[in-house]
mmCIF file of C-alpha atoms in Angstrom:
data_model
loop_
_atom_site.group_PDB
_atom_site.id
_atom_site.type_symbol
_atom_site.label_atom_id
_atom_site.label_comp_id
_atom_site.label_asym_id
_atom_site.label_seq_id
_atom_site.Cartn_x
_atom_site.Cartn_y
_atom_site.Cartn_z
ATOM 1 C CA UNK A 22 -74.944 31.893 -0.195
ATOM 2 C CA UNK A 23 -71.232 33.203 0.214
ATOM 3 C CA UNK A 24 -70.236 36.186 0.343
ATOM 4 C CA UNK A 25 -67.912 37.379 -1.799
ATOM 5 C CA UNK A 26 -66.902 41.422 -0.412
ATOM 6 C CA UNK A 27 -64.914 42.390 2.193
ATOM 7 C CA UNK A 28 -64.578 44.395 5.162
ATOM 8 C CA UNK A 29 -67.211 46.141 6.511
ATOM 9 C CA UNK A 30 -69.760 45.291 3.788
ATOM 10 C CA UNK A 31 -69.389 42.155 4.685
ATOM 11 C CA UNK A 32 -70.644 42.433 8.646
ATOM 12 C CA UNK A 33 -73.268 44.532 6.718
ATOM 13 C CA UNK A 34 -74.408 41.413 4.703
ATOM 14 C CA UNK A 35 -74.388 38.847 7.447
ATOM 15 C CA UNK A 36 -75.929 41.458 9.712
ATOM 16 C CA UNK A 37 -78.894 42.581 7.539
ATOM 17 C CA UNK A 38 -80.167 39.054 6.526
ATOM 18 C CA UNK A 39 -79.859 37.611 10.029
ATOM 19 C CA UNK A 40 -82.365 40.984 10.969
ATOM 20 C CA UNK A 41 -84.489 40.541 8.159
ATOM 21 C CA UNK A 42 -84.667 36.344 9.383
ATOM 22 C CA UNK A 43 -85.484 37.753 12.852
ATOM 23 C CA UNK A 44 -87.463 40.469 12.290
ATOM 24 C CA UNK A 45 -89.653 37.920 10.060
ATOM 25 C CA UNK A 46 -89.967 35.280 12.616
ATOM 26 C CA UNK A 47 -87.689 32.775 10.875
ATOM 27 C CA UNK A 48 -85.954 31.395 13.972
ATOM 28 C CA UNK A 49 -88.345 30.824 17.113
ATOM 29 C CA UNK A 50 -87.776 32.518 20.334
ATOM 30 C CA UNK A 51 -84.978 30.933 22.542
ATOM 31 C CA UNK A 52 -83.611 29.146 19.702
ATOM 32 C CA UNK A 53 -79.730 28.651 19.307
ATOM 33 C CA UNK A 54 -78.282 30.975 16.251
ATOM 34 C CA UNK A 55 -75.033 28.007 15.130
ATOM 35 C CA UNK A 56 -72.438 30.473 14.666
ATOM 36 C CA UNK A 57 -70.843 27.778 12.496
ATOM 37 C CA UNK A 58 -73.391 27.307 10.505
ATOM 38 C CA UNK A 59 -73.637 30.822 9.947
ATOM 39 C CA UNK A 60 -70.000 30.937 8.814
ATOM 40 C CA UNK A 61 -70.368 28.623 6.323
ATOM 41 C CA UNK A 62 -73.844 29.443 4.823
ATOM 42 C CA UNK A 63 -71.762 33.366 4.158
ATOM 43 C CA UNK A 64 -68.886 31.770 3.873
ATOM 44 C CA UNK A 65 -66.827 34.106 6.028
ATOM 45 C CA UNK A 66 -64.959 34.209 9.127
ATOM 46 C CA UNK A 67 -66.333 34.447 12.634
ATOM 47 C CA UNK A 68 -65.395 38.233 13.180
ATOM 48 C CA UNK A 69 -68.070 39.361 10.906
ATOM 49 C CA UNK A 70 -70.971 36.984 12.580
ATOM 50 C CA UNK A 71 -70.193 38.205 16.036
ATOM 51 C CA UNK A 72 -69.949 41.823 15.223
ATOM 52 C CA UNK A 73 -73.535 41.223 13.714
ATOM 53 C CA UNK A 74 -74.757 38.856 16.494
ATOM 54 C CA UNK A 75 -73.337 41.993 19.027
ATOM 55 C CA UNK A 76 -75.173 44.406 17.002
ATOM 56 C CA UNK A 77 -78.844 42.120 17.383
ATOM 57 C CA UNK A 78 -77.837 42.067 20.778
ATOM 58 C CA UNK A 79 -77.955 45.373 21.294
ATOM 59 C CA UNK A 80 -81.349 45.602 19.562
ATOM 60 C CA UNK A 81 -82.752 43.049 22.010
ATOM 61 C CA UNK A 82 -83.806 40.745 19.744
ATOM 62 C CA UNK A 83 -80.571 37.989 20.458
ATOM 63 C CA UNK A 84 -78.547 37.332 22.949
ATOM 64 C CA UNK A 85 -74.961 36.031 23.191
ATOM 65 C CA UNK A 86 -74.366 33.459 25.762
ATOM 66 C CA UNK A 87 -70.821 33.185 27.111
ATOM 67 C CA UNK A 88 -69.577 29.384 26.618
ATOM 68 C CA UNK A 89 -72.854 28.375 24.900
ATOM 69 C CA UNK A 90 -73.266 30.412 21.320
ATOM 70 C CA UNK A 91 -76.498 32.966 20.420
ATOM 71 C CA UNK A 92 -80.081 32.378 20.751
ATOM 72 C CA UNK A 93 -82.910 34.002 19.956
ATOM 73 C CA UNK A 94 -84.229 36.494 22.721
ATOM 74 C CA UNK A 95 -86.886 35.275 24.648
ATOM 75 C CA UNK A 96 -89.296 37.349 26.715
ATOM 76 C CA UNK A 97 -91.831 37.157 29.460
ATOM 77 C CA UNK A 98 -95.705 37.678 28.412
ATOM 78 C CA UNK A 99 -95.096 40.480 31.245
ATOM 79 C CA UNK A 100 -92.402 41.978 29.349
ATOM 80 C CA UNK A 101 -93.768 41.949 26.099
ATOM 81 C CA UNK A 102 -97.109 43.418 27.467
ATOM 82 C CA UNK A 103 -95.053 46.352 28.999
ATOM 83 C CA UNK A 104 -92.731 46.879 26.236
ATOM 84 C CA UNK A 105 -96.430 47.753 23.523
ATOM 85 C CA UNK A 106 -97.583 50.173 27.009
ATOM 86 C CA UNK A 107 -94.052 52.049 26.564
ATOM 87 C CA UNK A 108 -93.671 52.004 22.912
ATOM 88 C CA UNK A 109 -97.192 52.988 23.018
ATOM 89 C CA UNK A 110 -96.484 56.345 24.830
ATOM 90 C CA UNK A 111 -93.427 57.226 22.426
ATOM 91 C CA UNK A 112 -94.963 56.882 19.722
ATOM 92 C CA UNK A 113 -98.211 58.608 20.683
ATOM 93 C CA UNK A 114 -95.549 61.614 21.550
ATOM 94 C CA UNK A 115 -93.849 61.616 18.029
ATOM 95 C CA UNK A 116 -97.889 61.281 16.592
ATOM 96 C CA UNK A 117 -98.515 64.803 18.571
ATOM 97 C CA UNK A 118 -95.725 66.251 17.335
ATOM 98 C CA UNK A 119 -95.761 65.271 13.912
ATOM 99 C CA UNK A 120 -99.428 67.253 13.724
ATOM 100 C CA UNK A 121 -98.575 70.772 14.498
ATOM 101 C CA UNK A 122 -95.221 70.295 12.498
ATOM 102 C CA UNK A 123 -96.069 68.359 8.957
ATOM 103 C CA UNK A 124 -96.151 69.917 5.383
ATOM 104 C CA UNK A 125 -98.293 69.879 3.265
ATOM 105 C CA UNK A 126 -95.821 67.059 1.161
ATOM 106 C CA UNK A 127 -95.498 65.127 3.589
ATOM 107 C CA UNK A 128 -99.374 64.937 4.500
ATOM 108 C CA UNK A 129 -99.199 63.400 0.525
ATOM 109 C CA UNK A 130 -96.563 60.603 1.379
ATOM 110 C CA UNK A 131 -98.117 59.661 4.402
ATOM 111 C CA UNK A 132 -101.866 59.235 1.859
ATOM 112 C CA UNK A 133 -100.314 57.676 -0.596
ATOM 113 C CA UNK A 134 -98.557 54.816 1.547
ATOM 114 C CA UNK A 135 -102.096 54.519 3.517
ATOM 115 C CA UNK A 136 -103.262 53.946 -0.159
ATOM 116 C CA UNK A 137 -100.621 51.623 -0.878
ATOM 117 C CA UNK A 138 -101.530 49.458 2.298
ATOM 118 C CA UNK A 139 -104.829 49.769 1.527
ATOM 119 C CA UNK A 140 -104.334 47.770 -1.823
ATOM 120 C CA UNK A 141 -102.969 45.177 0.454
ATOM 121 C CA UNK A 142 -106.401 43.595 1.352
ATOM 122 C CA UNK A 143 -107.060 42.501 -2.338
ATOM 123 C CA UNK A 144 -103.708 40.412 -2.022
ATOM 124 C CA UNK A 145 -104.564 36.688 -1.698
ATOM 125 C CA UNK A 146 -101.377 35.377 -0.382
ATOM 126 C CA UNK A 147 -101.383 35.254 2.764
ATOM 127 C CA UNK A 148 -97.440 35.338 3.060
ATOM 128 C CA UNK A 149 -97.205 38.408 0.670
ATOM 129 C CA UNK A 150 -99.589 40.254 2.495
ATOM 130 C CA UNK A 151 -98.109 39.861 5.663
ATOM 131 C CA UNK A 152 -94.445 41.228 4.401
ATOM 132 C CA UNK A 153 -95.737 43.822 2.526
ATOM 133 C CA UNK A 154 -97.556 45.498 5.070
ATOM 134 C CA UNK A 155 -94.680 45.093 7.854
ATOM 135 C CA UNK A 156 -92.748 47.099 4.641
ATOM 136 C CA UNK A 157 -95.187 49.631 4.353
ATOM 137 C CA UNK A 158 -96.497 49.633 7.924
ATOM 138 C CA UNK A 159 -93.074 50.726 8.809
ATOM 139 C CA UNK A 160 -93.040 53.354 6.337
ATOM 140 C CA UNK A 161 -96.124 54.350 7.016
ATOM 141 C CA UNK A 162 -95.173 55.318 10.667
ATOM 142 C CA UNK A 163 -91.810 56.585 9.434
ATOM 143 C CA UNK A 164 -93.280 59.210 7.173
ATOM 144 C CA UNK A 165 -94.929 60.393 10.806
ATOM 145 C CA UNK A 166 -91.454 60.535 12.418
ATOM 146 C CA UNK A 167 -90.230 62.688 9.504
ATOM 147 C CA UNK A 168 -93.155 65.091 10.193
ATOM 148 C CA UNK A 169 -92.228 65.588 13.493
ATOM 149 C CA UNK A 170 -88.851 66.960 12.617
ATOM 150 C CA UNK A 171 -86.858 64.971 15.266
ATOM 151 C CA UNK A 172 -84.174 63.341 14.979
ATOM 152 C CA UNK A 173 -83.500 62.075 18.381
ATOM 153 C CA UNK A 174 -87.048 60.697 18.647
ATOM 154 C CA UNK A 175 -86.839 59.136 15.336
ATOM 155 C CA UNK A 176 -83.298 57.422 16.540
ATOM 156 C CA UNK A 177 -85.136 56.135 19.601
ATOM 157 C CA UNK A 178 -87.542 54.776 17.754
ATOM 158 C CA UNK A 179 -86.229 52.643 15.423
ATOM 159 C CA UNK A 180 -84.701 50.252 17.851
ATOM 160 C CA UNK A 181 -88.184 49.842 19.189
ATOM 161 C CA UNK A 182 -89.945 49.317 15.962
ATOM 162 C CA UNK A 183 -87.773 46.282 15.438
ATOM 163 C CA UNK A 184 -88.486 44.795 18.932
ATOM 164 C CA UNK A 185 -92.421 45.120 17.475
ATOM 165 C CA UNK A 186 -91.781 43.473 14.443
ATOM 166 C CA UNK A 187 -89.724 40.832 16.685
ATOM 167 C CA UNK A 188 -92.460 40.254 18.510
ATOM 168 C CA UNK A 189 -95.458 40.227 16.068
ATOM 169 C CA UNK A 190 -93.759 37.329 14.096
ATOM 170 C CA UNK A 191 -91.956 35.244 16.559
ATOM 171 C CA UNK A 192 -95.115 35.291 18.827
ATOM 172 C CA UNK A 193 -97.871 35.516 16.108
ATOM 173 C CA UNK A 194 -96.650 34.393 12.566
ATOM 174 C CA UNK A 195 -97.851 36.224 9.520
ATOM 175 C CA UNK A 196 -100.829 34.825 9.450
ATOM 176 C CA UNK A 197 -102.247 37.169 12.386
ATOM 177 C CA UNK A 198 -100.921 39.977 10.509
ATOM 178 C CA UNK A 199 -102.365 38.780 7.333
ATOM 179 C CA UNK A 200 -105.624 39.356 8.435
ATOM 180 C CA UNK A 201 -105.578 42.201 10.460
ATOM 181 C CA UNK A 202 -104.234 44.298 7.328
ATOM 182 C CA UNK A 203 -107.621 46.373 7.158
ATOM 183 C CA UNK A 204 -108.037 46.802 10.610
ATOM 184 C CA UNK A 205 -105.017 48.239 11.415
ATOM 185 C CA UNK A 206 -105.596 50.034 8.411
ATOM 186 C CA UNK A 207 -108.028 51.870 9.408
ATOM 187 C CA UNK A 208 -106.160 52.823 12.639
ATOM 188 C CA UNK A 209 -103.688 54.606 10.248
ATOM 189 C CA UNK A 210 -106.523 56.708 8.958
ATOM 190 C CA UNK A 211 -107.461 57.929 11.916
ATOM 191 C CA UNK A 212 -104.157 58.796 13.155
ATOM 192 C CA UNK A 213 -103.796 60.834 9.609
ATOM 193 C CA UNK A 214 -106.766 62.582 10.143
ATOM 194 C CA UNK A 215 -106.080 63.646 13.260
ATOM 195 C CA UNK A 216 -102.573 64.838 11.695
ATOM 196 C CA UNK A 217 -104.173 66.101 8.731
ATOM 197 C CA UNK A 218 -106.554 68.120 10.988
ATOM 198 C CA UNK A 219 -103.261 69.306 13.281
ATOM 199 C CA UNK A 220 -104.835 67.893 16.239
ATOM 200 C CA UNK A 221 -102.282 66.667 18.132
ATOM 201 C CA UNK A 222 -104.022 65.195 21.471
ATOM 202 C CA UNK A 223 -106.577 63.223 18.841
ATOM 203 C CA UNK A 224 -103.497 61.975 17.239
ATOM 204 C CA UNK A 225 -101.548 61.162 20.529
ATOM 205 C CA UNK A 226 -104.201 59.254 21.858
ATOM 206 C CA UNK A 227 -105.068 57.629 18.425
ATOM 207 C CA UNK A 228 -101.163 56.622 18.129
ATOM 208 C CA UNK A 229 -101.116 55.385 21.695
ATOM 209 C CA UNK A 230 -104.094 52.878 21.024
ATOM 210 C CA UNK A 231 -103.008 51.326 17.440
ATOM 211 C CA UNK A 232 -99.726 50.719 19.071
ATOM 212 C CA UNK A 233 -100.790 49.270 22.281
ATOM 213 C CA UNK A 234 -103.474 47.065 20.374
ATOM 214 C CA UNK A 235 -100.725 45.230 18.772
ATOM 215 C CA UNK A 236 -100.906 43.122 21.680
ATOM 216 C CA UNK A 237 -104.331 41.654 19.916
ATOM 217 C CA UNK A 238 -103.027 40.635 17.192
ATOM 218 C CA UNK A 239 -101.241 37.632 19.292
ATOM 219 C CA UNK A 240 -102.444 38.175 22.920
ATOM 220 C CA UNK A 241 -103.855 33.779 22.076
ATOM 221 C CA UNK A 242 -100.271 33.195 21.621
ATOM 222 C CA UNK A 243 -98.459 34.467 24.679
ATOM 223 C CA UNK A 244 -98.455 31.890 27.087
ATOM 224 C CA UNK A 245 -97.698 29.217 25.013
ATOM 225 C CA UNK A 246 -94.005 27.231 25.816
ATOM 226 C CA UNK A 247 -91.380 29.077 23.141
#
Protein backbone atom coordinates (compact mmCIF):
# COMPACT_ATOMS: atom_id res chain seq x y z
CA UNK A 1 0.00 0.00 0.00
CA UNK A 2 2.24 3.10 -1.02
CA UNK A 3 1.94 6.09 -0.08
CA UNK A 4 1.59 8.62 -2.29
CA UNK A 5 1.79 12.34 0.04
CA UNK A 6 4.51 13.94 1.35
CA UNK A 7 6.05 15.42 4.24
CA UNK A 8 4.65 15.22 7.37
CA UNK A 9 1.44 13.42 6.32
CA UNK A 10 3.37 10.95 5.36
CA UNK A 11 5.15 10.01 9.00
CA UNK A 12 1.41 10.49 9.91
CA UNK A 13 0.38 7.53 7.62
CA UNK A 14 3.14 5.11 8.43
CA UNK A 15 2.77 6.13 12.06
CA UNK A 16 -1.01 5.65 12.52
CA UNK A 17 -1.31 2.16 10.83
CA UNK A 18 1.76 0.74 12.56
CA UNK A 19 -0.39 1.99 16.07
CA UNK A 20 -3.52 0.77 14.92
CA UNK A 21 -1.36 -2.92 13.99
CA UNK A 22 -0.03 -2.63 17.57
CA UNK A 23 -2.63 -1.44 19.42
CA UNK A 24 -4.68 -4.49 17.77
CA UNK A 25 -2.24 -7.13 18.58
CA UNK A 26 -1.08 -7.71 15.00
CA UNK A 27 2.62 -8.24 15.73
CA UNK A 28 3.39 -10.41 18.98
CA UNK A 29 5.36 -9.09 21.80
CA UNK A 30 9.22 -9.08 21.24
CA UNK A 31 8.80 -9.45 17.66
CA UNK A 32 11.23 -7.64 15.14
CA UNK A 33 9.29 -4.56 13.24
CA UNK A 34 11.67 -5.05 9.40
CA UNK A 35 12.19 -1.52 8.85
CA UNK A 36 12.68 -2.58 5.22
CA UNK A 37 9.84 -4.16 4.88
CA UNK A 38 8.09 -1.35 6.20
CA UNK A 39 9.65 0.92 3.56
CA UNK A 40 8.52 -0.90 0.88
CA UNK A 41 4.96 -1.99 1.96
CA UNK A 42 4.51 2.47 2.19
CA UNK A 43 6.73 2.80 -0.22
CA UNK A 44 8.72 5.62 1.34
CA UNK A 45 12.00 6.38 2.68
CA UNK A 46 13.40 5.39 6.04
CA UNK A 47 13.08 8.96 7.68
CA UNK A 48 9.41 8.66 7.92
CA UNK A 49 9.48 4.89 9.54
CA UNK A 50 11.91 5.92 12.21
CA UNK A 51 10.27 9.12 13.14
CA UNK A 52 7.12 6.80 13.62
CA UNK A 53 9.03 3.85 15.19
CA UNK A 54 10.58 6.92 17.73
CA UNK A 55 7.19 8.11 18.30
CA UNK A 56 5.85 4.13 19.43
CA UNK A 57 8.82 4.25 21.35
CA UNK A 58 7.96 6.84 23.29
CA UNK A 59 4.50 5.33 23.89
CA UNK A 60 6.13 2.17 25.22
CA UNK A 61 4.70 -0.05 23.07
CA UNK A 62 8.24 -0.58 20.67
CA UNK A 63 11.47 -0.29 21.13
CA UNK A 64 14.41 0.62 18.87
CA UNK A 65 17.42 -1.46 19.26
CA UNK A 66 20.74 0.14 18.28
CA UNK A 67 22.52 -2.23 15.55
CA UNK A 68 19.58 -4.68 15.54
CA UNK A 69 16.18 -2.82 14.08
CA UNK A 70 12.59 -2.42 16.25
CA UNK A 71 10.69 -4.95 18.07
CA UNK A 72 7.75 -5.10 19.69
CA UNK A 73 7.91 -4.12 23.51
CA UNK A 74 7.91 -6.84 25.73
CA UNK A 75 7.03 -6.73 29.41
CA UNK A 76 7.31 -8.63 32.63
CA UNK A 77 3.91 -10.24 34.10
CA UNK A 78 5.25 -7.94 37.12
CA UNK A 79 5.20 -4.98 35.04
CA UNK A 80 2.12 -5.38 33.37
CA UNK A 81 0.37 -6.20 36.75
CA UNK A 82 1.73 -2.83 38.14
CA UNK A 83 1.19 -0.77 35.18
CA UNK A 84 -3.35 -1.80 35.51
CA UNK A 85 -2.57 -0.87 39.74
CA UNK A 86 -1.23 2.69 38.45
CA UNK A 87 -3.44 3.30 35.59
CA UNK A 88 -6.00 2.13 37.92
CA UNK A 89 -5.47 5.07 40.41
CA UNK A 90 -5.41 7.78 37.49
CA UNK A 91 -8.13 6.96 36.16
CA UNK A 92 -10.18 6.45 39.32
CA UNK A 93 -8.90 10.30 39.94
CA UNK A 94 -10.18 11.67 36.51
CA UNK A 95 -13.67 9.30 37.40
CA UNK A 96 -13.95 11.61 40.76
CA UNK A 97 -13.47 14.50 39.09
CA UNK A 98 -15.47 14.08 36.17
CA UNK A 99 -18.67 13.68 38.83
CA UNK A 100 -18.80 16.96 40.56
CA UNK A 101 -17.82 18.68 37.16
CA UNK A 102 -20.10 17.03 34.14
CA UNK A 103 -23.11 18.69 32.30
CA UNK A 104 -25.92 17.71 31.85
CA UNK A 105 -24.77 17.02 27.76
CA UNK A 106 -22.25 15.33 28.48
CA UNK A 107 -24.08 12.90 31.05
CA UNK A 108 -26.13 12.21 27.38
CA UNK A 109 -22.88 11.29 25.36
CA UNK A 110 -21.51 9.29 27.93
CA UNK A 111 -25.53 7.14 27.82
CA UNK A 112 -25.64 7.02 24.53
CA UNK A 113 -22.06 5.40 23.88
CA UNK A 114 -22.92 2.95 26.99
CA UNK A 115 -25.97 2.26 24.67
CA UNK A 116 -23.95 1.91 21.72
CA UNK A 117 -21.64 -0.75 23.51
CA UNK A 118 -24.41 -2.24 24.79
CA UNK A 119 -25.67 -3.21 21.20
CA UNK A 120 -22.34 -4.85 20.97
CA UNK A 121 -23.42 -8.17 22.66
CA UNK A 122 -25.97 -9.00 19.83
CA UNK A 123 -22.86 -8.88 17.38
CA UNK A 124 -21.91 -12.45 16.36
CA UNK A 125 -18.50 -11.90 15.07
CA UNK A 126 -16.33 -12.37 17.30
CA UNK A 127 -13.59 -10.14 15.52
CA UNK A 128 -16.12 -7.20 15.07
CA UNK A 129 -17.07 -7.24 18.46
CA UNK A 130 -13.82 -7.11 19.82
CA UNK A 131 -12.77 -3.79 17.64
CA UNK A 132 -15.78 -2.16 18.12
CA UNK A 133 -15.81 -2.10 21.67
CA UNK A 134 -11.92 -1.15 22.03
CA UNK A 135 -13.53 1.95 19.61
CA UNK A 136 -16.18 2.70 21.81
CA UNK A 137 -14.62 1.55 25.08
CA UNK A 138 -12.17 4.25 24.46
CA UNK A 139 -14.73 6.72 23.84
CA UNK A 140 -16.62 5.73 26.38
CA UNK A 141 -13.86 6.63 28.98
CA UNK A 142 -12.95 9.69 26.93
CA UNK A 143 -16.34 11.29 27.24
CA UNK A 144 -15.36 10.91 31.27
CA UNK A 145 -12.06 12.78 30.71
CA UNK A 146 -13.98 15.58 28.95
CA UNK A 147 -16.24 15.83 32.05
CA UNK A 148 -13.57 16.37 34.19
CA UNK A 149 -12.45 19.49 32.44
CA UNK A 150 -8.67 18.66 32.43
CA UNK A 151 -6.56 18.85 30.10
CA UNK A 152 -3.38 17.79 31.64
CA UNK A 153 -5.03 14.64 33.04
CA UNK A 154 -6.60 13.87 29.82
CA UNK A 155 -2.89 14.30 28.08
CA UNK A 156 -1.57 11.86 30.67
CA UNK A 157 -3.91 9.61 29.95
CA UNK A 158 -3.90 8.87 26.61
CA UNK A 159 -0.44 7.48 26.49
CA UNK A 160 -1.66 5.04 29.07
CA UNK A 161 -4.81 4.00 27.40
CA UNK A 162 -2.70 2.79 24.51
CA UNK A 163 -0.28 0.76 26.74
CA UNK A 164 -3.94 -1.01 27.86
CA UNK A 165 -5.01 -1.64 24.58
CA UNK A 166 -1.24 -2.92 23.94
CA UNK A 167 -1.59 -5.14 26.41
CA UNK A 168 -5.18 -6.55 26.17
CA UNK A 169 -4.41 -7.75 22.55
CA UNK A 170 -0.85 -8.74 22.45
CA UNK A 171 -1.38 -10.74 25.75
CA UNK A 172 -5.09 -11.77 25.30
CA UNK A 173 -6.31 -11.59 21.59
CA UNK A 174 -9.79 -10.40 20.83
CA UNK A 175 -11.29 -13.21 21.68
CA UNK A 176 -11.03 -12.42 25.61
CA UNK A 177 -12.41 -9.16 24.84
CA UNK A 178 -15.08 -10.57 22.73
CA UNK A 179 -16.65 -12.05 25.47
CA UNK A 180 -16.23 -9.93 28.22
CA UNK A 181 -18.20 -7.09 26.21
CA UNK A 182 -21.24 -7.26 28.77
CA UNK A 183 -19.31 -7.55 31.69
CA UNK A 184 -17.30 -4.77 31.37
CA UNK A 185 -20.33 -3.27 30.31
CA UNK A 186 -21.87 -3.24 33.12
CA UNK A 187 -18.80 -1.80 34.94
CA UNK A 188 -19.43 1.33 32.74
CA UNK A 189 -22.87 1.63 34.22
CA UNK A 190 -21.89 1.75 37.41
CA UNK A 191 -19.21 4.17 37.00
CA UNK A 192 -22.08 6.46 35.17
CA UNK A 193 -24.25 6.17 37.88
CA UNK A 194 -22.06 7.06 40.28
CA UNK A 195 -21.25 10.18 37.88
CA UNK A 196 -24.74 10.67 37.13
CA UNK A 197 -25.45 10.73 40.91
CA UNK A 198 -22.17 13.28 41.42
CA UNK A 199 -20.70 10.89 43.73
CA UNK A 200 -17.33 11.09 43.23
CA UNK A 201 -15.69 8.51 45.88
CA UNK A 202 -18.45 5.77 44.39
CA UNK A 203 -17.11 6.66 41.07
CA UNK A 204 -13.33 6.69 42.09
CA UNK A 205 -13.50 3.49 43.55
CA UNK A 206 -15.83 2.08 40.76
CA UNK A 207 -13.14 3.47 38.08
CA UNK A 208 -10.27 2.06 40.08
CA UNK A 209 -11.79 -1.59 39.98
CA UNK A 210 -12.98 -1.83 36.12
CA UNK A 211 -9.53 -0.68 35.33
CA UNK A 212 -7.55 -2.85 37.55
CA UNK A 213 -9.82 -5.93 36.54
CA UNK A 214 -8.49 -5.71 33.13
CA UNK A 215 -5.91 -7.89 34.37
CA UNK A 216 -8.83 -10.80 34.19
CA UNK A 217 -9.47 -10.58 31.07
CA UNK A 218 -5.85 -12.30 30.31
CA UNK A 219 -4.36 -12.95 33.81
CA UNK A 220 -4.34 -17.25 31.92
CA UNK A 221 -2.11 -15.67 29.48
CA UNK A 222 0.70 -13.97 31.35
CA UNK A 223 3.22 -16.37 31.92
CA UNK A 224 3.23 -17.90 28.80
CA UNK A 225 6.85 -17.56 26.58
CA UNK A 226 6.11 -14.26 24.13
Amino acid sequence: MPVRRTGQRLGTVVLDELKERLLSGQYPAGSRISIEEVKAEFGVSKQPVMDAMRRLEAIGIVQIVPQSGCRVAHYTSQETLDFFNLFGRFEGEIAAAAATRRTDAQLEDLDDTWQRIADLEHATDTTARSRGYRFLNREFHLVIHHMAHSRVMAELSERMWDMSDFFINTIGGAQHLSDAVTNRNHDHDVIRSAIRSRNGEVARVAMQSHIVETVALFRDDLDKPA
